[in-house]
Short mmCIF file of C-alpha atoms in Angstrom, two decimals:
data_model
loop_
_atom_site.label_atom_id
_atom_site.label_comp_id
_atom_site.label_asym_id
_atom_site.label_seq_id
_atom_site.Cartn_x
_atom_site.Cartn_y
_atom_site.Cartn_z
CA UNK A 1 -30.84 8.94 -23.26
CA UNK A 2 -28.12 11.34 -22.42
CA UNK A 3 -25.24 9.47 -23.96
CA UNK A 4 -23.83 8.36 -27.12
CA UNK A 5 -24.05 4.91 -28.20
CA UNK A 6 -20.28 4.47 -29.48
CA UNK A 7 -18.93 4.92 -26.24
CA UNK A 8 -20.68 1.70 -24.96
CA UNK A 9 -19.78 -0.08 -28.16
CA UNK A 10 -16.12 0.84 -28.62
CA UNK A 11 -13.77 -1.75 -27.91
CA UNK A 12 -10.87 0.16 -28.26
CA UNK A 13 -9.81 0.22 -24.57
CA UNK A 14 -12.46 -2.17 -23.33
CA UNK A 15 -15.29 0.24 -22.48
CA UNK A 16 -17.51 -1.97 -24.06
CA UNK A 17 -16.43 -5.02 -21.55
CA UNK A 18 -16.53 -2.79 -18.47
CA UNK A 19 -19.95 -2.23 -19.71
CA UNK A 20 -21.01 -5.28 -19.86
CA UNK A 21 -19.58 -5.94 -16.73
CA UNK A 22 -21.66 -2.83 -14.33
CA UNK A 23 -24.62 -4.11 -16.08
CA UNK A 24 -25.05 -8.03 -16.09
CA UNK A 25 -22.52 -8.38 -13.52
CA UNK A 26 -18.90 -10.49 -14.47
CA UNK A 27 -19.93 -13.55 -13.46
CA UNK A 28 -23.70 -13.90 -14.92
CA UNK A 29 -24.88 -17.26 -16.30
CA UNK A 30 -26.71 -15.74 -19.21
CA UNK A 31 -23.51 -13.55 -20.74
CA UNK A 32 -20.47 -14.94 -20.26
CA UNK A 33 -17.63 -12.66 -19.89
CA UNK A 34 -14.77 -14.27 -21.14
CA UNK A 35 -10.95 -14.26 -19.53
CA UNK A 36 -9.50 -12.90 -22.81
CA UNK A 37 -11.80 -10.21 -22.89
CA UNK A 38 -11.23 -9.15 -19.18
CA UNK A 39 -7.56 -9.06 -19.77
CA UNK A 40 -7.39 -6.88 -22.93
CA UNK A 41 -9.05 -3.69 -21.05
CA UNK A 42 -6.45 -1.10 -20.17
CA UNK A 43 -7.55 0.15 -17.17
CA UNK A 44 -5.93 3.51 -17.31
CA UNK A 45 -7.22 4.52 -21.14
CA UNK A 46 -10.61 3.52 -20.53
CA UNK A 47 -10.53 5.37 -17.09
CA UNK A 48 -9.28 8.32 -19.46
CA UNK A 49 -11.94 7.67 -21.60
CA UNK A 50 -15.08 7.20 -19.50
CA UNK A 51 -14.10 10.42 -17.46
CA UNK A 52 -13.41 12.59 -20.73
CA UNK A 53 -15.49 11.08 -23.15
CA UNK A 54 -15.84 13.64 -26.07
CA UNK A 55 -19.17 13.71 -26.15
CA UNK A 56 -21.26 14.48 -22.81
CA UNK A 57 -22.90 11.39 -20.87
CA UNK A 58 -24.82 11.07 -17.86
CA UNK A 59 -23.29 10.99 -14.17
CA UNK A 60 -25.07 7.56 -13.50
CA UNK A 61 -24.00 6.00 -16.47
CA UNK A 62 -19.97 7.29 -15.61
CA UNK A 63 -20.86 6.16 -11.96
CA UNK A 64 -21.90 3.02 -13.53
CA UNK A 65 -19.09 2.68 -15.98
CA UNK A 66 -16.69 3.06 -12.58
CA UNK A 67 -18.13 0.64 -11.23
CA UNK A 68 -17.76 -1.84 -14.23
CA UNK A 69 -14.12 -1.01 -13.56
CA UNK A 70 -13.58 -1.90 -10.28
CA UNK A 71 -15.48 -5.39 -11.58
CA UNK A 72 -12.94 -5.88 -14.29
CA UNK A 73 -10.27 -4.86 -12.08
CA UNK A 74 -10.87 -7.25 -9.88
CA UNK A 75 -11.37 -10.20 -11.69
CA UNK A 76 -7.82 -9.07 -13.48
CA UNK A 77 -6.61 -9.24 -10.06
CA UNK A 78 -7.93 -12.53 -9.59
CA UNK A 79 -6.64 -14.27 -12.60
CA UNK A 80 -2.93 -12.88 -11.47
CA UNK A 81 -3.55 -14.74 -8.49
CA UNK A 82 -4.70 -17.67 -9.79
CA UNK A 83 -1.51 -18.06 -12.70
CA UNK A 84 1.04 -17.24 -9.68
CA UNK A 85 -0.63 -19.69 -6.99
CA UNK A 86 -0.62 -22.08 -10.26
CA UNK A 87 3.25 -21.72 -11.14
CA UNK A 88 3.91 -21.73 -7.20
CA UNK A 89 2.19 -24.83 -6.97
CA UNK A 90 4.16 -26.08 -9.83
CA UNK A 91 7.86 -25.16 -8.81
CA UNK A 92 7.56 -26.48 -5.79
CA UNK A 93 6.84 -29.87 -7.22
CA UNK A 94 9.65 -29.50 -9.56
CA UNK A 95 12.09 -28.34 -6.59
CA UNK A 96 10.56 -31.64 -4.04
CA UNK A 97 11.30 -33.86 -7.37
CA UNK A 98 14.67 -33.01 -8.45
CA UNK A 99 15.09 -33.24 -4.06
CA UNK A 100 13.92 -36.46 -3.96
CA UNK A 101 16.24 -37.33 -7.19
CA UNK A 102 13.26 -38.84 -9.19
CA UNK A 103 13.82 -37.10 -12.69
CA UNK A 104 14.56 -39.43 -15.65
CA UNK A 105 18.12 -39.54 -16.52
CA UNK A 106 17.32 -40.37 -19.93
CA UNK A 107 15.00 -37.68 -20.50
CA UNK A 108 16.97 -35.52 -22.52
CA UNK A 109 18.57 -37.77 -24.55
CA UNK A 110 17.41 -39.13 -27.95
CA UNK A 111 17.57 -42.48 -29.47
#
């Protein structure tokens, strides 16, 4: 093997995730990548660090480890969408119901 094992186990910028990710794929049934875990990679850093690792590592496994990012990035990209199509969805409702005039007076008020 022409790599060092800490740079697949460091979770310092989420190389380990993005990892994970090129090899079993982000959304395998057997490992479960979670949403947390997706969201705490810095993209940039562990660009930084997959391209100028310290120690030497293969081409493949950097041409893997890309592609692990693009993975991540994605699904980063798809959980923005998700929250924003969520609050979108949910303003809109508010806006139609304060429209419509069907808030509860009382609401705010206490006993």
């Amino acid at each position: 093997m022409f790599y060092s094992h800490e740079i697949l186990t460091d979770r310092q910028y989420g190389v380990a995730t993005i990892w994970i990710v090129a090899t079993i794929g982000s959304r395998s049934q057997t490992k479960r990548v979670t949403r947390k875990a997706i969201q705490e990679v810095e993209i940039q850093k562990a660009v930084g660090k997959i391209i100028e690792p310290g120690a030497p590592i293969a081409l493949r496994l950097q041409g893997n480890l890309l592609f692990g990012v693009s993975g991540v990035l994605n699904q980063q990209c798809q959980y923005l969408l998700t929250d924003a199509q969520k609050v979108n969805f949910h303003m809109n409702a508010f806006f139609k119901s304060i429209t419509r005039n069907d808030m509860d007076v009382g609401a705010g008020n206490g006993r």
